[in-house]
Coordinates of C-alpha atoms and ligand atoms in Angstrom, one line a residue:
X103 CA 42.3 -84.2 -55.8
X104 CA 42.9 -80.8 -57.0
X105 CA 45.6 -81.1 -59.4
X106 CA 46.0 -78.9 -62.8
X107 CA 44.4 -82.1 -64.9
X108 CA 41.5 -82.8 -63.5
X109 CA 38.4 -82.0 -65.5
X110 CA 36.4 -79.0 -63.9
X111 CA 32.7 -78.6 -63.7
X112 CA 30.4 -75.3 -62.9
X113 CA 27.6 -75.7 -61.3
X114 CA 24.5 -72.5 -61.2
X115 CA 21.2 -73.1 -59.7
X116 CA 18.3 -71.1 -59.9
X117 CA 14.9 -71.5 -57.7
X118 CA 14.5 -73.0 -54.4
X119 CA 16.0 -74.4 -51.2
X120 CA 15.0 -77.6 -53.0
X121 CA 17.4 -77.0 -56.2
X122 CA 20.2 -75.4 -54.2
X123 CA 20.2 -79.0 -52.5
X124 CA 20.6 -80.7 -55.4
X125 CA 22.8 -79.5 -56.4
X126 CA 25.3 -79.6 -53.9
X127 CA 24.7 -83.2 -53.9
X128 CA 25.5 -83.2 -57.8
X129 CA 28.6 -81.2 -56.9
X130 CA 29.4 -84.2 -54.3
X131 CA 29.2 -86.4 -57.1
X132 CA 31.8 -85.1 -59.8
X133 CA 34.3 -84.5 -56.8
X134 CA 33.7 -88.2 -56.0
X135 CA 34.7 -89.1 -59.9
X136 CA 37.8 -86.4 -59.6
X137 CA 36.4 -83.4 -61.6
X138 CA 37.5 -80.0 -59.5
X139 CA 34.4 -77.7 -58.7
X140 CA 35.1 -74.2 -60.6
X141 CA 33.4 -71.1 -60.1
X142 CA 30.8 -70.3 -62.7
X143 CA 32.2 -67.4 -64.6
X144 CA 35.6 -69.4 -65.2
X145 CA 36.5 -72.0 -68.0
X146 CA 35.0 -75.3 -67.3
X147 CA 35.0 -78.7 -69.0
X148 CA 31.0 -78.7 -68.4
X149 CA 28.9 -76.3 -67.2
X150 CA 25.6 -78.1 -65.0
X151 CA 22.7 -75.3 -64.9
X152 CA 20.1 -76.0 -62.5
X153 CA 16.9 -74.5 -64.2
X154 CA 13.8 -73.5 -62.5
X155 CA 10.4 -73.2 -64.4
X156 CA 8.3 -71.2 -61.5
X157 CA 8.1 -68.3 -63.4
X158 CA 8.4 -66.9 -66.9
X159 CA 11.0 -65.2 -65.9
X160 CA 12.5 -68.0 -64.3
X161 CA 12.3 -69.6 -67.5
X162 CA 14.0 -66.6 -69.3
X163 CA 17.2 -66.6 -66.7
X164 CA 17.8 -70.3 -67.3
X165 CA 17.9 -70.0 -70.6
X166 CA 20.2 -66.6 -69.9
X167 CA 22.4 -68.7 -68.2
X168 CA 22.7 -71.7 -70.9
X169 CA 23.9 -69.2 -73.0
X170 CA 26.4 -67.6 -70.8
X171 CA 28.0 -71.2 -70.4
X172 CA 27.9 -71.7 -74.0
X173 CA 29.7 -68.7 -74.9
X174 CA 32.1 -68.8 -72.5
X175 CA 33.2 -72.2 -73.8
X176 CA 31.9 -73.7 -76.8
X177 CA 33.2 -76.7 -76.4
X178 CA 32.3 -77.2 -72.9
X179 CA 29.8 -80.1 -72.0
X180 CA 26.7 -78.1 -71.2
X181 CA 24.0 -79.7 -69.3
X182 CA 20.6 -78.2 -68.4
X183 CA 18.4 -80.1 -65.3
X184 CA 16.0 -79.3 -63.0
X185 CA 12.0 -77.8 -63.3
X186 CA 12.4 -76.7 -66.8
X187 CA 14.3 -79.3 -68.4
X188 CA 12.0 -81.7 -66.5
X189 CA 8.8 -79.7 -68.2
X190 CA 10.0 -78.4 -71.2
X191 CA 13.0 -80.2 -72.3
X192 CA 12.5 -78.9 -76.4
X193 CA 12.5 -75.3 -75.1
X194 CA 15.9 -76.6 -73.6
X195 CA 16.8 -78.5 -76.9
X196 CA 16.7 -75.4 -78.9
X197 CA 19.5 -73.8 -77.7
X198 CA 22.5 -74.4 -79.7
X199 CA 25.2 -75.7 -77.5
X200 CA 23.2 -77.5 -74.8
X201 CA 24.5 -81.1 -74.6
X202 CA 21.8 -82.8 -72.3
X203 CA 18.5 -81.9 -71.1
X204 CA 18.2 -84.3 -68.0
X205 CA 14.8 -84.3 -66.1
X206 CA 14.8 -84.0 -62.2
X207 CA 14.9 -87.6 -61.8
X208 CA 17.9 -88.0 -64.0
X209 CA 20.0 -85.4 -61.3
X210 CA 20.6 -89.0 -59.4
X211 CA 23.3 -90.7 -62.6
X212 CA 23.7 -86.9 -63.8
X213 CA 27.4 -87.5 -64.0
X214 CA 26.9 -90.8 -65.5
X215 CA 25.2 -89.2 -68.6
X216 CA 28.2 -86.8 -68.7
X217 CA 30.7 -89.5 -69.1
X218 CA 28.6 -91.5 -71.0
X219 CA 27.9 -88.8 -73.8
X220 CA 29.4 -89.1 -76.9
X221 CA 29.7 -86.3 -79.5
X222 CA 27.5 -88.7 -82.0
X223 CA 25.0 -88.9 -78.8
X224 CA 24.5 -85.4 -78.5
X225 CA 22.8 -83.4 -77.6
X226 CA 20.2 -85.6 -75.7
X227 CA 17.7 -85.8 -73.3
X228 CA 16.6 -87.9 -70.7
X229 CA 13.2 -87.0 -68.7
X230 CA 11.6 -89.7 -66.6
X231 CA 7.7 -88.4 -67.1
X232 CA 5.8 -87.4 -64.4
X233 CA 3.9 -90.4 -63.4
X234 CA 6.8 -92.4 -63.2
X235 CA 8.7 -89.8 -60.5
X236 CA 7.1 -92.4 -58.1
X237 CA 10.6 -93.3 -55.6
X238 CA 12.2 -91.2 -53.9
X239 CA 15.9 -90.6 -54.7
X240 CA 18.5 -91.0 -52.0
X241 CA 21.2 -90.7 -54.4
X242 CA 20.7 -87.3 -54.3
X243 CA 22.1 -87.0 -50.6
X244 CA 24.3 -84.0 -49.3
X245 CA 26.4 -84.9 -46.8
X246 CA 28.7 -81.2 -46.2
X247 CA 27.2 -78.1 -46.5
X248 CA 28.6 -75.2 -46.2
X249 CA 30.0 -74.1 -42.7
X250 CA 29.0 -77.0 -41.5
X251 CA 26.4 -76.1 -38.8
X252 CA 22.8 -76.5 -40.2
X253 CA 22.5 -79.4 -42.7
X254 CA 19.0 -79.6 -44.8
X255 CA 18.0 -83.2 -45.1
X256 CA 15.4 -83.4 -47.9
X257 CA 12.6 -85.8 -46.4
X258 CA 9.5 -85.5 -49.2
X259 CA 9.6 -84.9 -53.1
X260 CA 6.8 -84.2 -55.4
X261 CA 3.4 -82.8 -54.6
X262 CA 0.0 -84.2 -56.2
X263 CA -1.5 -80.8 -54.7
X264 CA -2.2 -78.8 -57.9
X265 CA -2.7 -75.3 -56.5
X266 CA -3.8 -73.3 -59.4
X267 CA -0.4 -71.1 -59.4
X268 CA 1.7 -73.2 -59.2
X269 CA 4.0 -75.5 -61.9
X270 CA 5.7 -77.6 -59.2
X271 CA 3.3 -81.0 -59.6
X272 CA 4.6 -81.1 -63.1
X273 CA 8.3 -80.5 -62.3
X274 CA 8.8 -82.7 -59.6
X275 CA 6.4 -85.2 -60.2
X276 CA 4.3 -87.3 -57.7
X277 CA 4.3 -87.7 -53.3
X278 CA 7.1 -89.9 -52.9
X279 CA 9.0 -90.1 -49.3
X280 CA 12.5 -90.6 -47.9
X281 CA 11.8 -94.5 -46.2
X282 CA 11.6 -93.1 -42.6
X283 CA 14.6 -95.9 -41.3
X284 CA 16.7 -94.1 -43.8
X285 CA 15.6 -91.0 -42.8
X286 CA 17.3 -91.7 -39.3
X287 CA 20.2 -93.6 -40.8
X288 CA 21.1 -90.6 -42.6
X289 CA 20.4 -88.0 -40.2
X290 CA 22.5 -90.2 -37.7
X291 CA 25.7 -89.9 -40.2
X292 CA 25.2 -86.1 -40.8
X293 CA 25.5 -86.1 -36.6
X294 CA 29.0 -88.0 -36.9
X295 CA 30.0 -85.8 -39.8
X296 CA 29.9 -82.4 -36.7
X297 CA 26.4 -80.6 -37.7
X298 CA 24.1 -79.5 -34.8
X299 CA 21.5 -78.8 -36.4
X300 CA 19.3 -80.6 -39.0
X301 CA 16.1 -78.9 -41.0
X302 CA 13.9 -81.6 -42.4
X303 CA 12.5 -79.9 -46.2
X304 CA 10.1 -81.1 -49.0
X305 CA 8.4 -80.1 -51.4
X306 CA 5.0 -81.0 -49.4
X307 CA 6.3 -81.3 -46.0
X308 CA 2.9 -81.9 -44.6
X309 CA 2.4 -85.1 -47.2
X310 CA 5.6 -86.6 -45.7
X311 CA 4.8 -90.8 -45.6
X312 CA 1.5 -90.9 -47.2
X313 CA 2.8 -92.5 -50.0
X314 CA 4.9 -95.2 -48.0
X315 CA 3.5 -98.4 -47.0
X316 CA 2.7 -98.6 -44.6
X317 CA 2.4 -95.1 -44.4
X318 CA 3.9 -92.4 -42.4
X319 CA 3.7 -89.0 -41.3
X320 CA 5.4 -85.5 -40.8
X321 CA 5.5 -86.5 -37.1
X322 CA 6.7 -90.1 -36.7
X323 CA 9.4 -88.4 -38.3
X324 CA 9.7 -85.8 -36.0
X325 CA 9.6 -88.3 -33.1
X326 CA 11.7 -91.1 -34.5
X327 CA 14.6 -88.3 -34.9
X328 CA 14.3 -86.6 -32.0
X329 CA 14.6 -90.1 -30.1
X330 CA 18.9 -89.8 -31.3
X331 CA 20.1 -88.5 -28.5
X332 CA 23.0 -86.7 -30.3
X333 CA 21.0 -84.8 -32.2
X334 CA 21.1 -80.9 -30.8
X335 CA 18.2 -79.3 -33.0
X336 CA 15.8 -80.1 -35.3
X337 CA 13.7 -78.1 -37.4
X338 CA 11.0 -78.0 -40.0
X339 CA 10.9 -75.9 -43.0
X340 CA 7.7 -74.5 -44.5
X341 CA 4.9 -76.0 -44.0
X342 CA 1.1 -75.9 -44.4
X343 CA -0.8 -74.7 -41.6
X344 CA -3.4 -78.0 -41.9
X345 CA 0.0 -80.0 -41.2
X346 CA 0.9 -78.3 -37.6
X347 CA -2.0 -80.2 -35.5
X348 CA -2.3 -80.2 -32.0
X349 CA -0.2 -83.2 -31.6
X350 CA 2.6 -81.3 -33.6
X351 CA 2.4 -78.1 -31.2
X352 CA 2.4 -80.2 -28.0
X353 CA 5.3 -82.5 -29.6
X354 CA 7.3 -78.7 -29.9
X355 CA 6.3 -77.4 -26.5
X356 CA 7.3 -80.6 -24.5
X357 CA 10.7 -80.9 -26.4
X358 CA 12.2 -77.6 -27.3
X359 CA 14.3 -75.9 -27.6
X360 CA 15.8 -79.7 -29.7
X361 CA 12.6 -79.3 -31.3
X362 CA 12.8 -75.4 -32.6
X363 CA 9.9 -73.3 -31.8
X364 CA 9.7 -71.9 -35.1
X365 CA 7.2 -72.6 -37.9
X366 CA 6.8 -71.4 -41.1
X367 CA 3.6 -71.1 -42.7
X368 CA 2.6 -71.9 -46.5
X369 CA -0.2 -69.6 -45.7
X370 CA -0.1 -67.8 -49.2
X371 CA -3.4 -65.7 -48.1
X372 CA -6.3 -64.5 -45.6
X373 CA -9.1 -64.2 -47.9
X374 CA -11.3 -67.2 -48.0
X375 CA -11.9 -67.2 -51.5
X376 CA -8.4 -66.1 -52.6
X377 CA -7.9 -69.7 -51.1
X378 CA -9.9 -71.8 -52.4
X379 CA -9.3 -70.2 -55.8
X380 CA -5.5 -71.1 -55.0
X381 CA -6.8 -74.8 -54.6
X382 CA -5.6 -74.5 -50.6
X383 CA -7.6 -76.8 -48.3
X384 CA -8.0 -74.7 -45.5
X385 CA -9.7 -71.4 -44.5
X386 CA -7.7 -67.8 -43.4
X387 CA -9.7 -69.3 -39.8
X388 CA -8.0 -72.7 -40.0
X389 CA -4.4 -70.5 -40.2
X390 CA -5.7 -68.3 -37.8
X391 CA -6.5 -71.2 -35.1
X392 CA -2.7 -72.7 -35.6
X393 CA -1.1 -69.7 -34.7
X394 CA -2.8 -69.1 -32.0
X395 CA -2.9 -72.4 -30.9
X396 CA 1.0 -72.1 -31.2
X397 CA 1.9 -69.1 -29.4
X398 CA -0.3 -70.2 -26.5
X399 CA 1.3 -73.2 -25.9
X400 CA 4.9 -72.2 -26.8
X401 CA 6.2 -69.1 -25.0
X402 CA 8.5 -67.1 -27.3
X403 CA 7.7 -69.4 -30.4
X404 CA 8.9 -67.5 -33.7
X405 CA 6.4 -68.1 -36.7
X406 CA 6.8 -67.0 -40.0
X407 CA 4.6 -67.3 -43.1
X408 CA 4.6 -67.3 -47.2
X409 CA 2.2 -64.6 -48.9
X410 CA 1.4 -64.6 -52.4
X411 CA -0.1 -60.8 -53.4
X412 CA -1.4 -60.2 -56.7
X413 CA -3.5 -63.3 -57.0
X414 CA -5.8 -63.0 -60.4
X415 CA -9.0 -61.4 -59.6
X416 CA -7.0 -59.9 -55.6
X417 CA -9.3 -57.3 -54.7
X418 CA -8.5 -54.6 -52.4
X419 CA -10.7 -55.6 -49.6
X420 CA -9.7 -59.3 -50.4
X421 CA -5.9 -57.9 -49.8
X422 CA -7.0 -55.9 -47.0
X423 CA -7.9 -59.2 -45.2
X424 CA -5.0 -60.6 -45.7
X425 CA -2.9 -57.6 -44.4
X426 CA -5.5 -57.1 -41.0
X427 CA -5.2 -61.1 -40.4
X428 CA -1.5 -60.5 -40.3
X429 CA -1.5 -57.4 -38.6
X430 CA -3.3 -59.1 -35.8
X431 CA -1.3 -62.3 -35.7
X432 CA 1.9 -62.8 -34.1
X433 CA 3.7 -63.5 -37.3
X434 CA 7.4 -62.4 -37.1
X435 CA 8.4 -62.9 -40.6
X436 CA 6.8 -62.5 -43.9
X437 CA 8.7 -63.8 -47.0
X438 CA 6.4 -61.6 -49.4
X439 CA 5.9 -62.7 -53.2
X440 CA 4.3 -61.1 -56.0
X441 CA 1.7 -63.4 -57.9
X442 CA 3.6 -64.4 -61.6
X443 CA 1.7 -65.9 -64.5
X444 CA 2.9 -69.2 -65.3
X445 CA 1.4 -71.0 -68.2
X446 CA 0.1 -74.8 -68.0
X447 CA -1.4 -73.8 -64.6
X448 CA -4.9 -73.3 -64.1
X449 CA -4.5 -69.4 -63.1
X450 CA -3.0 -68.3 -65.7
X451 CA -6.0 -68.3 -67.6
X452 CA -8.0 -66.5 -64.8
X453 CA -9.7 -63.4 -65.1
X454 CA -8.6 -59.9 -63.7
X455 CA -4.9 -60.7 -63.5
X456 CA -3.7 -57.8 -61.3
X457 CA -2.2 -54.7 -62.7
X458 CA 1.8 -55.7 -61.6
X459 CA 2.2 -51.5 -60.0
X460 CA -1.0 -52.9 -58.0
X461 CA 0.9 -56.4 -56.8
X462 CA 4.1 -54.1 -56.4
X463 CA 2.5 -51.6 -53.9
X464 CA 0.8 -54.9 -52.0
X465 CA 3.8 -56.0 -51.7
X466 CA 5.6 -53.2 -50.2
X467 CA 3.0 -52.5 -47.7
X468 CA 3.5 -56.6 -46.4
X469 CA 7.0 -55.9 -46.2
X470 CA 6.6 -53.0 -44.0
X471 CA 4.5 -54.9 -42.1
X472 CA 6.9 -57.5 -41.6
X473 CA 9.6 -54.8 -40.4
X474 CA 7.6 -54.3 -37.5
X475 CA 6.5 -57.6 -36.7
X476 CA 10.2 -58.9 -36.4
X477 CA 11.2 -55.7 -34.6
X478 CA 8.6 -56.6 -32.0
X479 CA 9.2 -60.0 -31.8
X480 CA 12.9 -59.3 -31.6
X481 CA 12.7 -56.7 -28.7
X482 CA 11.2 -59.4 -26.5
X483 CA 14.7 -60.7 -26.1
X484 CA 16.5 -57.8 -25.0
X485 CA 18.0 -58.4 -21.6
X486 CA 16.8 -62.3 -21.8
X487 CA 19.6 -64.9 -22.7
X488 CA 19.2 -66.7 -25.8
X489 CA 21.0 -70.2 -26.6
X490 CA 22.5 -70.0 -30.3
X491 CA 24.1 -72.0 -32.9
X492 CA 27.0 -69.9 -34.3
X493 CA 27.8 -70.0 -37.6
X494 CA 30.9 -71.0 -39.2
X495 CA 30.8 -67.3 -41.2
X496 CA 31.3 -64.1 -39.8
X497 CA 28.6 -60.8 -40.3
X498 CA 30.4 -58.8 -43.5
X499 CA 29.6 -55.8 -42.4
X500 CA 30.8 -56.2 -38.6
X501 CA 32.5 -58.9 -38.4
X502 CA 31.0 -60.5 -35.9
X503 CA 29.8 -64.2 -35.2
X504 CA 26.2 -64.8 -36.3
X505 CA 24.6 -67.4 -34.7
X506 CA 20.2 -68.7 -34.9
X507 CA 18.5 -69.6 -31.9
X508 CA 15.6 -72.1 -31.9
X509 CA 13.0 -69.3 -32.6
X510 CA 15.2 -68.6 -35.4
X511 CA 16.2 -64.9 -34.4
X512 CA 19.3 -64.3 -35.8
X513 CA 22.2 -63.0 -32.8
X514 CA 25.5 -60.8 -33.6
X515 CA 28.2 -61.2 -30.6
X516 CA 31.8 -60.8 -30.4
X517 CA 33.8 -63.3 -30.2
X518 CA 36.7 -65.5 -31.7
X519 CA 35.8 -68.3 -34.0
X520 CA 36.5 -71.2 -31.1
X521 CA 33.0 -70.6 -30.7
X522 CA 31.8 -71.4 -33.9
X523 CA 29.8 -74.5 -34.7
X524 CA 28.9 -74.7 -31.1
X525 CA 25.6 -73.3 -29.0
X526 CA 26.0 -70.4 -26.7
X527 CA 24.7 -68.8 -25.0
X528 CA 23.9 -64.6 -25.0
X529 CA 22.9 -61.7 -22.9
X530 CA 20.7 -59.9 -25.9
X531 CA 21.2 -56.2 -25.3
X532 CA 20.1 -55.0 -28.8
X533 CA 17.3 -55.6 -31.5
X534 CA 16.7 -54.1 -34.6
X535 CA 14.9 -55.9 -37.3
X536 CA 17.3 -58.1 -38.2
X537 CA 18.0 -59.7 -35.2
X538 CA 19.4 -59.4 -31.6
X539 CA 23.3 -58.6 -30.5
X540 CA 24.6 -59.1 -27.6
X541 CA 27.6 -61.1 -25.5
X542 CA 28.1 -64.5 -24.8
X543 CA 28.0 -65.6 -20.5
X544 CA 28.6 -68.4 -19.1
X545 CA 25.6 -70.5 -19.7
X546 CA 24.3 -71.0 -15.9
X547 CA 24.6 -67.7 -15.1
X548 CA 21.8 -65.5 -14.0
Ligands
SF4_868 S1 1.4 -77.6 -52.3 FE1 0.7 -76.2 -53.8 S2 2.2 -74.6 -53.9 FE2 3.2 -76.3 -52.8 S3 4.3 -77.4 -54.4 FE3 2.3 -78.4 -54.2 S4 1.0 -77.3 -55.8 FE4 2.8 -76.1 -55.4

């Protein structure tokens, strides 16, 4: 497929887990139609930027990055998609040279408009509005990702939450979920296709099938996928702590390690009212009660969480709880995030927006805190044997084989890359904060 005349594309993405996603399965589609995928900073015959809108800043680098395509090839198709072409698609517009402004529910016959686009049609743009984002879009599947071990399979789009940070309800438009027999059909092909590993992801995990009819949920899921008997390991990504009930917990316990023992928290804060000025439904007691509930019932169970400093009107002491809740928890990872105004959501026009040296120093201090906490959490395992998933990559720096067990603790061991792609197993004899290294045995042995 890869011959000197086929047409190239270039494909950027900025934002989340949810956007990388996309587009990979965009990339899928031009290979399918012949075009050969070319790195970004090289000559292509159109340029895709997926833009995110989470932040100004976000904002600024999407445009930033129009401009780079442009100028590296002014004749180049250009086409801007995603969160901020969805929300603001004039902003998009404006920018002499864009082509196409395609909203996130245009990503599905992206190509489509490509080939479709005259130079009397352009530039154009095509955004389905928000309150008719209401089906979910399977033409959006990824079916190879890179290395071929872990594949994401996006479950739930949308989110009709309206946290008062956050731009994402306008973006990606209303709940809509992945049809749960499809769910498995699809899950079932990314078995045959070699990964061993599958990590369900939404936008609002937790809402997964309350928009179906009937309706669904997170764990029918869960249970209908982990009834495949192929299917090595399955795992949730982030997730709201009023979404991991009982049920869920006891579901994790009885079936791991298929089921990972690791959840990730939306937690965001441990102030009470930091929360419910966020618009989150549950108190810092609520989080508190899930992972405690978790680590009782699931030895060794890895937990992570989201936290959001720098929330208009923060206080110290309202930070302070937040840092002695998580101090006290058995939280191993914190992915830390400073609070960034973004306009058309409610809290950008609170009061007392926080000083951003004040957010900064907040931040660091979490970070710290998170050094230790996976430090701790990863010494448990030192001269325990772990079960992981090795990667189909090696560690830059050392060369070695990197592998994730269930817990998601990240293991280093020697070893030659027959072993990659497949679980095994490892005397730990190291931590740092990273991870664990050690060597694979045998897997029965003591
Ligand atoms: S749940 Fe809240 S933070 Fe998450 S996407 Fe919806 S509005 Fe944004």
């Amino acid at each position: 497929m890869s011959n000197a005349r086929s047409p190239t594309v270039a494909l950027y993405t900025l934002g989340c887990r949810l956007n990388q996603y996309e587009t990979e399965a965009i990339r899928e589609q031009f290979q399918a139609r012949g075009y050969r995928v070319v790195p970004f900073g090289e000559r292509a015959d159109v340029y895709v930027v997926n833009t995110c809108t989470v932040t100004g800043q976000a904002d600024y680098q999407s445009r930033q990055t129009l401009r780079r395509a442009i100028r590296r090839a002014p004749d180049a198709t250009v086409v801007a998609t995603g969160c901020y072409a969805q929300t603001n698609p004039q902003a998009l517009l404006r920018i002499e040279g864009v082509d196409l402004v395609l909203g996130n529910a245009e990503k599905g016959r992206l190509v489509e408009y490509v080939t479709e686009a005259t130079s009397a049609s352009r530039p154009a743009v095509h955004v389905t509005p928000r309150a008719a984002l209401t089906q979910f879009d399977d033409r959006l599947d990824v079916h190879e990702f890179e290395g071929r071990t872990r594949a994401s399979l996006k479950i739930q789009d949308g989110c009709d939450q309206f946290c008062t940070f956050c731009i994402i309800p306008w973006a990606r438009g209303r709940y809509r979920s992945r049809p749960l027999e499809q769910l498995v059909g699809q899950t079932e092909r990314l078995l045959v296709a070699g990964y061993h590993e599958i990590v369900l992801t939404g936008v609002h995990l937790g809402a997964y099938g309350i928009d179906l009819i009937p309706p669904r949920s997170l764990i029918e899921a869960v249970r209908a996928l982990l009834r495949l008997p192929d299917l090595p390991r399955l795992r949730l990504s982030s997730i709201w702590p009023t979404a991991v009930s009982d049920e869920m917990i006891q579901l994790m316990a009885d079936t791991a390690p298929r089921f990972c023992r690791y959840v990730h928290l939306a937690l965001q804060s441990g102030d009470d009212d930091i929360l419910r000025r966020m618009r989150r439904t549950y108190t810092a007691d609520d989080a508190r009660r899930v992972v405690e509930r978790l680590a009782e019932t699931i030895p060794d169970v890895g937990m992570g969480a989201d936290v959001m400093v720098g929330f208009p009107g923060e206080t110290d002491r309202q930070f302070l709880n937040t840092y002695r809740m998580l101090e006290t928890l058995p939280i191993s990872y914190l992915h830390v995030f400073s609070y960034s105004k973004r306009e058309g959501t409610k809290a950008a026009s609170f009061p007392d927006q926080v000083p951003v040296t004040v957010a900064q120093e907040r931040n660091a201090q979490l970070r710290q805190l998170s050094a230790a906490q996976s430090l701790a959490f990863h010494r448990r395992f030192i001269g325990r044997r772990v079960d992981a998933l090795v990667e189909e990559r090696r560690d830059p720096a050392t060369g070695q084989l990197v592998g994730l067990t269930d817990h998601f603790v990240r293991v280093r061991l020697p070893g030659d890359d027959r072993l990659m792609n497949t679980i095994v197993t490892v005397r730990v004899d190291r931590a740092d904060e990273e991870g664990v290294q050690g060597a694979s045995v045998p897997a029965e042995s003591g």
